[in-house]
Amino acid sequence: MTSFTYSAGPARVVFGSGTISALPDEVARLDASRVLLIGTHRAEPARTALGSLAVARFDKPTMHTPVEVTEDALAVLREHDVDCLVAVGGGSAIGLAKALALRTDLPQIAVPTTYAGSEATPVLGQTADGKKTTIRTPAVQPETIVYDVDLTVDLPANLSVTSGINAMAHAVEALYSPDANPVIDQLALYAIRRLARSLPKVVADPKDRAAREDLLQAAWLAGTCLGTVSMGLHHKLAHMLGGTFGLPHSETHTVLLPHVMAYVAPASMDRIADALGVGDAPTGVYDLVADLGGPTSLKELGMTENDLNTVDEHRPLLEEAWAGDRPHQTGLPDVSKLTQQVVDSMHGDSSRTRALLQDLVRTLHSYVVRNDLTESEWMQAISFLTRTGQITTETRQEFILLSDTLGISSVVDVLTNSRTPDTTPSAVLGPFYTEGPPEREHGYDIADGLPGMPVWADVQVIDTHDKPVADAIVDVWQSNEDGFYDVQLPDLDGPVLRARFRTDADGRVRYWSIVPVSYPIPDDGPVGEMLRAVGRHPYRAPHMHFMIAKPGFHTLITQLFVKGGDYLDSDAVFGVKDGLIVDFPEQHGPAPDGRDVPRWSRVDFVFRISEGQ
Ligand code: BEZ
Ligand code: FE
């Protein structure tokens, strides 16, 4: 028999887009006319909406609501004979309004711009002499909440993540609270589901209004959970760490949540996993945070090992959270000692080699555990890698193909080559480059009479000061009309559709080729097997390859993609970048070098390369 007591918070909620303009009406509804507006620059739209109703302003709300700051705001409030509080912002602004309401009994309107949920709770945390205390009283609960999605679209992705996971923590804890009840259970699960689906969308596009709306509603529901039932270990630890070590609020919640979930392992965990759409709730939250680029360790929030050593309670949990280890998956054997043993066994002269291998071991062990891998699945993986090696020859590099199709080559490429934003984006090398291609004069036709639509390429190489780079080596290569590179066609006589040019005094190179077409990467080996197993096609979007080198400059390896070509959105090796998609307009009439062709295309492009080694 379940028994519970349920009392709902009395707040009025106005939700939508542009709702900030409802502020004057909402102030009037509270029989008020003299507003103290609390908030930083984020409160500007509210100031405009309130007009002359805003008789005073306090723009220095502070994290953890220090009582000295409350005293300062109290003085402002008294000086202007205020009869209503309007707080715009996150936990600091709303916390300050609550602290003032506690002392004056004035009505409050909260306008949240983050997802922390404080607006929906009768809870106030304040700090005095560095100590944080929390009180729970209906006197601090805002009378009205105005949610305006427009005020949240500028919240940066990283803050949206930590604030959203903070909201998730409210919902998760509500599910194992001693005073959980059916209404709050449903709200909590619904909030978790909506947070999990909207956060990735907001990170992908912070201006996605539909996702922002989803997230803000979820935050309200999660805040309502927090406001209705009492909180447990997670909130206790988060407050302790925030108060004692000054760790940032929502980031600390974000790091702690999966570890506390794994530790508490409540009976509701399956329902949480279900709402998250994962098999295991704690690791699901950890992976979600990691995927969203959020913080996963207390260490990265500035907590030192010495700090950790001063805490007695919940040591194993906090050690895990400090190091940022993935929490141990509920119901599976704990292999952490074995993993540590392997990691500790690694010595060696190069600390980089050691670090890379140690992390590889951790990642692989974790992968095996996370997926509860069977022996036969592992043997299948080993057989796959064995065949990948066996099919590899001088002209067929299946491992590169594997790396390319898993997107790893593109990730390495981004890390290595995308640190100079004002240069041409790079793209993967691919397996068909050959060292020392034949040197050709400008105007040469690298297609050597092969069929295809002729294209006149006129490219220029400049440096980051827009000066032409003369005497740079430009290697070009591409496939034929059927999608094959010369190295794939043993019967072909000599290198074709590949050449080496040198830029002239203007940094330019001009040559004839054929317009590239889409083609499948070799898919008759293990990589093709993998693509078919996951329903992927093997096609590359049509492209030409370039490698541009000159002593004193970073070598640029890149590709140009044909605008409007097939597979630009689903390139098999994830090589397409917006800045590399170019027009190949069809031309009629005489060609630039006087060549007599009735129909031809041209491609013009300026490559910008940067100085350095
Ligand atoms: C290529 O464009 O040549 C290529 C790149 C990666 C894998 C296969 C082919
Ligand atoms: Fe290619």
Coordinates of C-alpha atoms and ligand atoms in Angstrom, one line a residue:
M1 CA 0.0 0.0 0.0
T2 CA 1.5 3.3 -1.0
S3 CA 0.5 6.3 1.0
F4 CA 1.5 9.9 0.3
T5 CA 0.6 13.5 1.0
Y6 CA 0.5 15.8 -2.0
S7 CA 0.2 19.6 -2.0
A8 CA 0.7 21.6 -5.1
G9 CA 2.5 24.9 -5.3
P10 CA 0.2 27.8 -5.9
A11 CA 2.2 29.6 -8.7
R12 CA 0.7 31.1 -11.8
V13 CA 2.6 30.3 -15.0
V14 CA 2.6 32.3 -18.2
F15 CA 4.5 30.4 -20.9
G16 CA 5.3 31.3 -24.5
S17 CA 7.2 33.5 -26.9
G18 CA 7.2 37.3 -26.2
T19 CA 5.5 36.8 -22.9
I20 CA 7.8 39.4 -21.3
S21 CA 5.3 41.9 -22.7
A22 CA 2.7 40.5 -20.2
L23 CA 4.8 41.8 -17.3
P24 CA 2.8 45.0 -16.7
D25 CA -0.5 43.0 -16.6
E26 CA 1.1 40.5 -14.3
V27 CA 2.3 43.3 -11.9
A28 CA -1.2 44.8 -11.9
R29 CA -2.7 41.3 -11.1
L30 CA -0.7 41.4 -7.9
D31 CA -2.1 44.8 -7.1
A32 CA 1.3 46.3 -7.4
S33 CA 2.8 49.3 -9.3
R34 CA 6.3 49.9 -8.0
V35 CA 8.7 47.2 -9.1
L36 CA 12.2 46.5 -8.1
L37 CA 13.8 44.8 -11.1
I38 CA 16.5 42.4 -10.3
G39 CA 18.9 41.1 -12.9
T40 CA 22.0 41.8 -15.0
H41 CA 21.9 42.8 -18.7
R42 CA 19.5 39.9 -19.2
A43 CA 16.8 42.0 -17.5
E44 CA 16.9 44.7 -20.2
P45 CA 13.9 43.4 -22.1
A46 CA 11.9 43.3 -18.8
R47 CA 13.0 46.9 -18.1
T48 CA 11.6 48.0 -21.5
A49 CA 8.4 46.0 -20.9
L50 CA 7.8 47.4 -17.5
G51 CA 8.5 51.0 -18.4
S52 CA 7.7 53.4 -15.6
L53 CA 6.5 50.5 -13.4
A54 CA 10.2 49.7 -12.7
V55 CA 11.0 52.3 -10.1
A56 CA 14.3 50.7 -9.0
R57 CA 16.9 48.3 -10.3
F58 CA 19.4 45.9 -8.7
D59 CA 21.9 44.5 -11.2
K60 CA 24.3 42.6 -9.0
P61 CA 22.7 39.4 -7.9
T62 CA 25.4 36.9 -6.8
M63 CA 25.8 33.2 -6.9
H64 CA 24.8 31.4 -3.6
T65 CA 22.8 34.5 -2.4
P66 CA 25.2 36.0 0.1
V67 CA 23.3 37.8 2.9
E68 CA 25.4 41.0 2.4
V69 CA 24.2 41.3 -1.2
T70 CA 20.6 40.8 0.1
E71 CA 21.2 43.6 2.6
D72 CA 22.3 46.0 -0.2
A73 CA 19.3 45.1 -2.3
L74 CA 17.0 45.6 0.7
A75 CA 18.3 49.2 1.1
V76 CA 17.5 49.9 -2.6
L77 CA 14.0 48.3 -2.1
R78 CA 13.3 50.4 1.0
E79 CA 14.5 53.7 -0.6
H80 CA 12.1 53.4 -3.5
D81 CA 9.0 52.2 -1.7
V82 CA 8.8 49.0 -3.8
D83 CA 5.7 46.8 -3.8
C84 CA 6.7 44.0 -6.1
L85 CA 9.8 42.1 -7.1
V86 CA 10.6 41.0 -10.7
A87 CA 13.7 38.8 -11.0
V88 CA 15.1 38.0 -14.5
G89 CA 17.9 35.5 -14.9
G90 CA 19.1 32.3 -13.4
G91 CA 19.4 31.0 -9.8
S92 CA 21.3 34.1 -8.6
A93 CA 18.6 36.7 -9.6
I94 CA 15.7 34.5 -8.6
G95 CA 17.4 33.5 -5.3
L96 CA 17.9 37.2 -4.4
A97 CA 14.2 37.9 -5.0
K98 CA 13.3 35.0 -2.8
A99 CA 15.7 36.3 0.0
L100 CA 14.0 39.7 -0.3
A101 CA 10.5 38.2 -0.2
L102 CA 11.4 36.3 2.9
R103 CA 12.3 39.6 4.6
T104 CA 9.5 41.8 3.2
D105 CA 6.7 39.5 2.2
L106 CA 6.5 41.3 -1.2
P107 CA 5.1 39.4 -4.1
Q108 CA 7.5 38.1 -6.8
I109 CA 7.4 37.5 -10.5
A110 CA 10.2 35.3 -11.7
V111 CA 11.4 35.4 -15.3
P112 CA 13.9 32.5 -15.7
T113 CA 16.5 32.6 -18.4
T114 CA 18.1 29.3 -17.5
Y115 CA 16.8 25.8 -16.8
A116 CA 17.7 25.6 -13.1
G117 CA 14.1 25.6 -11.9
S118 CA 14.5 27.6 -8.7
E119 CA 11.4 29.8 -9.8
A120 CA 9.1 26.8 -9.1
T121 CA 10.3 26.0 -5.6
P122 CA 9.7 27.2 -2.1
V123 CA 13.4 26.7 -1.4
L124 CA 16.0 29.4 -0.7
G125 CA 19.7 28.8 -0.2
Q126 CA 21.7 31.6 1.2
T127 CA 25.3 32.1 2.4
A128 CA 26.5 33.8 5.5
D129 CA 30.1 33.8 6.6
G130 CA 30.9 31.3 3.8
K131 CA 28.2 28.8 5.1
K132 CA 25.3 27.9 2.9
T133 CA 21.9 27.2 4.6
T134 CA 18.7 26.2 2.9
I135 CA 15.2 27.0 4.1
R136 CA 12.0 25.8 2.7
T137 CA 8.9 28.0 3.2
P138 CA 6.0 29.0 1.0
A139 CA 6.9 32.6 1.8
V140 CA 9.8 32.5 -0.8
Q141 CA 7.8 30.8 -3.6
P142 CA 7.3 33.3 -6.5
E143 CA 3.6 34.1 -7.0
T144 CA 4.0 34.3 -10.8
I145 CA 6.5 32.7 -13.3
V146 CA 6.8 34.2 -16.8
Y147 CA 8.6 31.9 -19.1
D148 CA 9.6 33.6 -22.3
V149 CA 11.4 31.3 -24.8
D150 CA 12.8 34.4 -26.5
L151 CA 15.0 35.1 -23.5
T152 CA 16.6 31.7 -23.6
V153 CA 17.8 31.4 -27.2
D154 CA 21.0 33.3 -26.4
L155 CA 22.0 31.1 -23.5
P156 CA 25.2 29.5 -24.7
A157 CA 25.2 25.8 -25.5
N158 CA 27.6 24.9 -22.6
L159 CA 25.4 26.7 -20.0
S160 CA 22.3 25.2 -21.5
V161 CA 23.8 21.7 -21.0
T162 CA 24.8 22.2 -17.3
S163 CA 21.6 24.1 -16.5
G164 CA 19.5 21.4 -18.3
I165 CA 21.3 18.6 -16.4
N166 CA 20.7 20.5 -13.2
A167 CA 17.0 20.3 -14.0
M168 CA 17.3 16.6 -14.7
A169 CA 18.8 16.2 -11.3
H170 CA 15.7 17.7 -9.7
A171 CA 13.5 15.2 -11.6
V172 CA 15.7 12.2 -10.9
E173 CA 15.8 12.9 -7.2
A174 CA 12.1 13.4 -7.0
L175 CA 11.6 9.8 -8.2
Y176 CA 13.4 8.4 -5.2
S177 CA 12.3 11.0 -2.7
P178 CA 10.7 9.6 0.4
D179 CA 7.6 11.7 -0.3
A180 CA 7.4 10.8 -4.0
N181 CA 3.8 10.6 -5.3
P182 CA 2.1 9.6 -8.6
V183 CA 1.7 13.1 -9.8
I184 CA 5.3 14.1 -9.3
D185 CA 6.5 10.7 -10.7
Q186 CA 4.8 11.3 -14.0
L187 CA 6.0 14.9 -14.1
A188 CA 9.6 13.8 -13.4
L189 CA 9.6 11.1 -16.0
Y190 CA 8.1 13.4 -18.6
A191 CA 10.7 16.1 -17.7
I192 CA 13.6 13.6 -18.1
R193 CA 12.3 12.4 -21.4
R194 CA 12.0 16.0 -22.7
L195 CA 15.4 17.1 -21.4
A196 CA 17.1 14.1 -23.0
R197 CA 15.5 14.7 -26.4
S198 CA 15.9 18.6 -26.4
L199 CA 19.4 19.0 -25.1
P200 CA 21.2 17.5 -28.1
K201 CA 19.1 19.6 -30.4
V202 CA 19.9 22.8 -28.5
V203 CA 23.6 22.0 -28.6
A204 CA 23.4 21.2 -32.3
D205 CA 21.6 24.5 -32.9
P206 CA 21.3 26.9 -30.0
K207 CA 18.7 28.9 -31.9
D208 CA 16.4 26.0 -32.5
R209 CA 13.3 27.5 -30.9
A210 CA 11.2 24.3 -30.9
A211 CA 14.0 22.6 -28.9
R212 CA 14.4 25.6 -26.6
E213 CA 10.6 25.5 -25.9
D214 CA 10.8 21.8 -25.1
L215 CA 13.7 22.4 -22.8
L216 CA 12.1 25.3 -21.0
Q217 CA 8.9 23.4 -20.4
A218 CA 10.9 20.4 -19.1
A219 CA 12.8 22.7 -16.8
W220 CA 9.5 24.1 -15.4
L221 CA 8.3 20.5 -14.8
A222 CA 11.6 19.5 -13.2
G223 CA 11.5 22.6 -11.0
T224 CA 8.0 21.7 -10.0
C225 CA 9.3 18.3 -8.9
L226 CA 12.0 20.0 -6.8
G227 CA 9.5 22.3 -5.3
T228 CA 7.1 19.6 -4.3
V229 CA 9.1 16.8 -2.7
S230 CA 12.1 16.8 -0.5
M231 CA 15.5 16.3 -2.0
G232 CA 18.1 13.7 -1.2
L233 CA 21.8 12.8 -1.5
H234 CA 22.5 14.5 -4.8
H235 CA 21.3 17.9 -3.7
K236 CA 23.0 17.5 -0.4
L237 CA 26.4 16.7 -2.0
A238 CA 26.0 19.4 -4.6
H239 CA 25.4 22.0 -1.9
M240 CA 28.3 20.8 0.2
L241 CA 30.7 20.9 -2.7
G242 CA 29.4 24.3 -3.8
G243 CA 29.5 25.8 -0.3
T244 CA 32.9 24.3 0.8
F245 CA 35.0 24.5 -2.3
G246 CA 33.1 27.3 -4.3
L247 CA 32.5 24.9 -7.2
P248 CA 30.1 26.3 -9.8
H249 CA 26.5 25.3 -9.2
S250 CA 25.0 23.8 -12.3
E251 CA 28.4 22.3 -13.4
T252 CA 28.7 20.5 -10.1
H253 CA 25.2 19.1 -10.5
T254 CA 26.1 17.9 -14.0
V255 CA 29.2 16.0 -12.9
L256 CA 27.6 14.5 -9.8
L257 CA 24.3 13.3 -11.1
P258 CA 25.4 10.0 -12.8
H259 CA 27.6 9.0 -9.9
V260 CA 24.9 9.6 -7.3
M261 CA 22.4 7.7 -9.5
A262 CA 24.8 4.7 -9.7
Y263 CA 25.4 4.9 -5.9
V264 CA 21.7 5.2 -4.9
A265 CA 20.5 2.8 -7.6
P266 CA 16.8 3.4 -6.7
A267 CA 14.1 1.1 -7.8
S268 CA 12.9 3.7 -10.2
M269 CA 16.1 3.4 -12.2
D270 CA 14.5 1.3 -15.0
R271 CA 11.8 3.9 -15.5
I272 CA 14.5 6.6 -15.7
A273 CA 16.5 4.5 -18.2
D274 CA 13.3 4.1 -20.2
A275 CA 12.7 7.9 -20.2
L276 CA 16.3 8.5 -21.3
G277 CA 15.9 5.9 -24.0
V278 CA 19.0 3.9 -22.8
G279 CA 19.6 0.5 -21.2
D280 CA 21.2 1.8 -18.0
A281 CA 20.3 5.2 -16.4
P282 CA 23.5 6.3 -14.7
T283 CA 25.8 5.5 -17.6
G284 CA 23.1 6.9 -19.9
V285 CA 23.3 10.3 -18.1
Y286 CA 27.1 10.2 -18.1
D287 CA 27.2 9.5 -21.8
L288 CA 24.6 12.2 -22.6
V289 CA 26.7 14.8 -20.7
A290 CA 29.9 13.6 -22.4
D291 CA 28.3 13.7 -25.8
L292 CA 27.0 17.2 -25.2
G293 CA 30.5 18.3 -24.3
G294 CA 29.5 19.0 -20.7
P295 CA 31.9 18.6 -17.7
T296 CA 32.4 15.0 -16.5
S297 CA 34.8 15.4 -13.6
L298 CA 35.0 17.6 -10.4
K299 CA 38.7 17.9 -11.2
E300 CA 38.0 20.0 -14.3
L301 CA 35.7 22.2 -12.2
G302 CA 38.8 23.2 -10.1
M303 CA 38.5 20.8 -7.2
T304 CA 42.0 19.6 -6.2
E305 CA 43.0 16.3 -4.9
N306 CA 43.8 18.0 -1.6
D307 CA 40.2 19.2 -1.5
L308 CA 39.0 15.7 -2.1
N309 CA 41.1 14.4 0.8
T310 CA 39.3 16.7 3.3
V311 CA 36.0 15.1 2.6
D312 CA 35.1 12.0 4.7
E313 CA 31.6 11.1 3.6
H314 CA 30.8 9.2 0.4
R315 CA 34.4 8.9 -0.6
P316 CA 34.2 6.2 -3.3
L317 CA 31.4 8.1 -5.1
L318 CA 33.2 11.4 -4.9
E319 CA 36.5 9.9 -6.0
E320 CA 34.8 8.5 -9.1
A321 CA 33.2 11.9 -9.7
W322 CA 36.4 13.7 -9.1
A323 CA 38.3 11.6 -11.6
G324 CA 35.4 11.7 -14.1
D325 CA 35.3 7.9 -14.5
R326 CA 32.2 6.5 -16.1
P327 CA 30.0 5.2 -13.4
H328 CA 29.8 1.5 -12.9
Q329 CA 26.9 0.1 -14.8
T330 CA 24.1 -1.2 -12.6
G331 CA 23.8 -4.9 -12.6
L332 CA 27.1 -5.7 -14.3
P333 CA 30.3 -6.9 -12.7
D334 CA 32.7 -4.2 -11.6
V335 CA 36.0 -4.6 -13.6
S336 CA 37.5 -1.3 -12.4
K337 CA 40.3 -3.1 -10.5
L338 CA 41.3 -5.2 -13.5
T339 CA 41.3 -2.1 -15.7
Q340 CA 43.4 -0.3 -13.2
Q341 CA 45.8 -3.2 -13.0
V342 CA 46.3 -3.1 -16.8
V343 CA 46.7 0.7 -16.8
D344 CA 49.3 0.5 -14.0
S345 CA 51.2 -2.2 -15.9
M346 CA 52.1 0.3 -18.6
H347 CA 55.5 1.8 -18.4
G348 CA 57.7 3.2 -21.1
D349 CA 60.0 6.0 -22.0
S350 CA 57.5 8.1 -23.9
S351 CA 54.9 9.4 -21.6
R352 CA 52.7 10.2 -24.6
T353 CA 52.7 6.6 -25.7
R354 CA 52.0 5.5 -22.2
A355 CA 49.1 8.0 -21.8
L356 CA 47.6 7.1 -25.2
L357 CA 47.7 3.3 -24.4
Q358 CA 46.4 3.7 -20.9
D359 CA 43.4 5.7 -22.2
L360 CA 42.9 3.2 -25.0
V361 CA 42.7 0.4 -22.4
R362 CA 40.2 2.3 -20.3
T363 CA 38.1 3.1 -23.3
L364 CA 38.1 -0.4 -24.6
H365 CA 37.3 -2.0 -21.2
S366 CA 34.5 0.5 -20.7
Y367 CA 33.2 -0.3 -24.2
V368 CA 33.2 -4.0 -23.5
V369 CA 31.4 -3.6 -20.1
R370 CA 29.0 -1.0 -21.4
N371 CA 27.8 -3.2 -24.1
D372 CA 28.0 -6.4 -22.0
L373 CA 30.0 -7.9 -25.0
T374 CA 29.8 -11.6 -25.5
E375 CA 32.8 -13.8 -26.3
S376 CA 31.4 -14.5 -29.8
E377 CA 30.9 -10.8 -30.5
W378 CA 34.5 -10.1 -29.5
M379 CA 35.7 -13.0 -31.8
Q380 CA 33.7 -11.5 -34.6
A381 CA 35.4 -8.2 -34.1
I382 CA 38.8 -9.9 -34.1
S383 CA 38.0 -11.8 -37.3
F384 CA 36.8 -8.5 -38.9
L385 CA 40.1 -6.8 -38.1
T386 CA 42.1 -9.8 -39.3
R387 CA 40.3 -9.7 -42.6
T388 CA 40.8 -5.9 -42.8
G389 CA 44.6 -6.6 -42.5
Q390 CA 44.5 -9.5 -45.0
I391 CA 42.9 -7.6 -47.8
T392 CA 45.3 -4.7 -47.4
T393 CA 48.0 -4.4 -50.1
E394 CA 50.2 -1.7 -51.6
T395 CA 47.2 -0.3 -53.5
R396 CA 44.3 -1.2 -51.2
Q397 CA 44.4 0.2 -47.7
E398 CA 41.4 -1.2 -45.9
F399 CA 42.4 0.2 -42.5
I400 CA 42.4 3.8 -43.8
L401 CA 39.0 3.0 -45.4
L402 CA 37.8 1.8 -42.0
S403 CA 39.1 4.9 -40.3
D404 CA 37.5 7.1 -43.0
T405 CA 34.1 5.4 -42.9
L406 CA 34.0 5.6 -39.1
G407 CA 34.6 9.3 -39.3
I408 CA 37.9 9.0 -37.4
S409 CA 40.0 10.4 -40.2
S410 CA 37.8 13.4 -40.3
V411 CA 38.0 13.9 -36.5
V412 CA 41.8 13.7 -36.7
D413 CA 41.7 16.1 -39.6
V414 CA 39.6 18.6 -37.7
L415 CA 42.0 18.4 -34.7
T416 CA 45.1 18.7 -36.8
N417 CA 44.0 21.2 -39.4
S418 CA 41.2 23.3 -38.3
R419 CA 43.0 25.5 -35.8
T420 CA 43.5 28.3 -38.3
P421 CA 40.0 29.5 -39.1
D422 CA 41.1 31.9 -41.8
T423 CA 42.5 29.2 -44.1
T424 CA 40.8 26.9 -46.5
P425 CA 39.2 23.9 -44.7
S426 CA 41.0 20.6 -45.1
A427 CA 39.5 17.2 -46.0
V428 CA 40.7 13.6 -45.7
L429 CA 43.6 12.4 -47.9
G430 CA 41.9 9.2 -48.8
P431 CA 43.8 6.0 -50.0
F432 CA 44.4 7.0 -53.6
Y433 CA 47.1 9.6 -53.4
T434 CA 50.4 8.6 -54.9
E435 CA 53.8 10.1 -54.0
G436 CA 55.5 12.1 -56.8
P437 CA 52.8 12.4 -59.4
P438 CA 53.9 13.4 -63.0
E439 CA 54.9 17.1 -63.2
R440 CA 52.8 19.0 -65.8
E441 CA 52.8 22.4 -67.5
H442 CA 49.9 24.8 -67.0
G443 CA 47.0 24.1 -69.4
Y444 CA 47.7 20.3 -69.5
D445 CA 44.7 18.0 -69.7
I446 CA 45.2 15.5 -66.9
A447 CA 42.2 13.4 -68.3
D448 CA 44.4 12.6 -71.3
G449 CA 41.4 12.2 -73.6
L450 CA 39.4 10.1 -71.2
P451 CA 35.6 10.5 -71.5
G452 CA 33.7 13.0 -69.3
M453 CA 32.6 16.6 -69.3
P454 CA 35.7 18.8 -69.7
V455 CA 36.4 21.2 -66.9
W456 CA 38.8 24.1 -66.9
A457 CA 40.3 24.5 -63.4
D458 CA 41.6 27.9 -62.5
V459 CA 42.8 27.9 -58.9
Q460 CA 44.9 30.3 -57.0
V461 CA 46.9 29.9 -53.8
I462 CA 47.2 32.9 -51.4
D463 CA 48.5 33.4 -47.9
T464 CA 46.7 34.7 -44.8
H465 CA 47.6 38.3 -45.9
D466 CA 45.9 37.6 -49.2
K467 CA 49.3 37.6 -51.1
P468 CA 49.7 35.1 -53.9
V469 CA 51.9 32.2 -53.0
A470 CA 54.2 31.6 -56.0
D471 CA 56.1 28.4 -56.6
A472 CA 53.8 26.2 -54.4
I473 CA 53.5 22.6 -55.4
V474 CA 49.9 21.7 -56.2
D475 CA 49.1 17.9 -56.5
V476 CA 45.7 17.1 -57.9
W477 CA 44.0 13.7 -58.3
Q478 CA 40.5 12.5 -59.0
S479 CA 38.6 9.5 -60.3
N480 CA 37.5 8.8 -63.9
E481 CA 34.0 9.0 -65.3
D482 CA 33.2 5.6 -63.9
G483 CA 34.4 6.5 -60.4
F484 CA 37.8 4.7 -60.5
Y485 CA 41.3 6.0 -59.8
D486 CA 44.1 5.0 -62.1
V487 CA 45.6 2.9 -59.3
Q488 CA 42.5 0.8 -59.2
L489 CA 42.8 0.0 -62.9
P490 CA 45.9 -2.1 -63.4
D491 CA 45.4 -2.3 -67.2
L492 CA 45.6 1.4 -67.6
D493 CA 48.8 2.8 -69.1
G494 CA 50.6 5.1 -66.7
P495 CA 49.3 7.7 -64.2
V496 CA 46.2 9.6 -65.3
L497 CA 43.9 12.1 -63.7
R498 CA 46.7 13.0 -61.4
A499 CA 49.4 15.6 -61.8
R500 CA 51.8 18.0 -60.0
F501 CA 51.7 21.7 -60.9
R502 CA 53.6 24.7 -59.7
T503 CA 51.9 28.0 -59.0
D504 CA 53.0 30.9 -61.2
A505 CA 54.0 34.4 -59.9
D506 CA 50.3 35.1 -59.3
G507 CA 49.9 31.9 -57.3
R508 CA 47.8 30.5 -60.0
V509 CA 47.5 27.1 -61.7
R510 CA 45.3 26.3 -64.7
Y511 CA 44.6 22.9 -66.2
W512 CA 42.0 20.7 -67.9
S513 CA 40.3 17.8 -66.4
I514 CA 36.8 16.2 -66.3
V515 CA 34.0 17.1 -63.9
P516 CA 34.1 14.6 -61.1
V517 CA 31.2 12.3 -60.5
S518 CA 30.1 10.4 -57.3
Y519 CA 31.6 7.0 -56.9
P520 CA 31.5 4.1 -54.4
I521 CA 34.5 3.6 -52.2
P522 CA 35.8 0.0 -52.5
D523 CA 33.0 -2.0 -50.8
D524 CA 33.9 -5.6 -51.6
G525 CA 35.9 -6.1 -48.3
P526 CA 35.2 -5.9 -44.6
V527 CA 34.4 -2.2 -44.7
G528 CA 31.7 -2.8 -47.3
E529 CA 30.3 -5.6 -45.1
M530 CA 30.2 -3.1 -42.2
L531 CA 28.4 -0.5 -44.3
R532 CA 25.8 -3.0 -45.4
A533 CA 25.3 -4.2 -41.8
V534 CA 24.3 -0.7 -40.7
G535 CA 22.3 0.3 -43.8
R536 CA 24.9 2.7 -45.2
H537 CA 25.7 3.4 -48.9
P538 CA 29.4 3.5 -50.0
Y539 CA 29.2 6.6 -52.2
R540 CA 31.4 9.6 -52.0
A541 CA 30.1 13.0 -53.1
P542 CA 31.8 14.1 -56.4
H543 CA 35.1 15.8 -55.6
M544 CA 38.6 16.7 -56.8
H545 CA 41.6 16.2 -54.4
F546 CA 44.3 18.8 -53.8
M547 CA 47.5 18.8 -51.8
I548 CA 49.2 22.2 -51.7
A549 CA 52.7 22.4 -50.2
K550 CA 55.5 25.0 -50.0
P551 CA 58.4 25.3 -47.5
G552 CA 57.4 27.7 -44.8
F553 CA 53.7 26.9 -45.1
H554 CA 51.4 24.3 -43.6
T555 CA 50.6 21.7 -46.2
L556 CA 46.9 21.9 -47.1
I557 CA 45.2 18.6 -48.0
T558 CA 41.7 19.2 -49.2
Q559 CA 39.0 18.5 -51.7
L560 CA 36.5 20.5 -53.8
F561 CA 33.0 19.2 -54.0
V562 CA 30.6 19.8 -56.9
K563 CA 27.7 22.0 -55.8
G564 CA 24.4 20.2 -56.4
G565 CA 26.2 16.8 -56.6
D566 CA 24.9 13.6 -55.2
Y567 CA 25.6 12.5 -51.6
L568 CA 26.8 15.9 -50.3
D569 CA 24.7 15.2 -47.2
S570 CA 25.7 11.6 -46.7
D571 CA 29.3 11.3 -48.0
A572 CA 30.6 7.8 -47.0
V573 CA 33.7 9.2 -45.4
F574 CA 32.2 12.4 -43.8
G575 CA 34.6 14.6 -45.8
V576 CA 32.2 17.4 -47.0
K577 CA 32.6 20.8 -45.5
D578 CA 30.4 23.8 -46.5
G579 CA 33.4 26.0 -47.6
L580 CA 34.5 23.3 -50.0
I581 CA 31.3 23.0 -52.1
V582 CA 31.8 25.0 -55.3
D583 CA 30.0 25.7 -58.5
F584 CA 31.2 24.0 -61.7
P585 CA 29.1 26.2 -64.1
E586 CA 28.6 24.9 -67.7
Q587 CA 30.2 27.1 -70.4
H588 CA 29.8 27.5 -74.2
G589 CA 32.0 29.1 -76.7
P590 CA 35.7 29.4 -76.8
A591 CA 37.7 28.0 -73.9
P592 CA 40.2 30.3 -72.1
D593 CA 43.2 28.7 -73.8
G594 CA 41.6 28.7 -77.2
R595 CA 40.8 24.9 -77.1
D596 CA 37.9 24.0 -79.3
V597 CA 35.3 22.4 -77.1
P598 CA 31.6 23.0 -77.6
R599 CA 30.6 22.3 -74.0
W600 CA 32.8 22.6 -71.0
S601 CA 32.6 23.6 -67.3
R602 CA 34.9 25.7 -65.2
V603 CA 35.8 25.7 -61.6
D604 CA 37.5 28.7 -59.9
F605 CA 38.8 28.5 -56.4
V606 CA 41.2 30.4 -54.1
F607 CA 43.0 28.3 -51.6
R608 CA 44.3 30.2 -48.5
I609 CA 47.2 28.5 -46.7
S610 CA 49.0 29.6 -43.6
E611 CA 52.6 30.2 -42.8
G612 CA 54.3 27.7 -40.4
Q613 CA 55.8 24.3 -40.5
Ligands
BEZ1 C1 38.8 9.4 -51.8 O1 38.2 10.4 -51.9 O2 39.6 9.1 -52.6 C2 38.5 8.5 -50.6 C3 38.6 9.0 -49.4 C4 38.4 8.1 -48.3 C5 38.0 6.8 -48.5 C6 38.0 6.3 -49.8 C7 38.2 7.1 -50.9
FE2 FE 38.4 10.6 -53.9

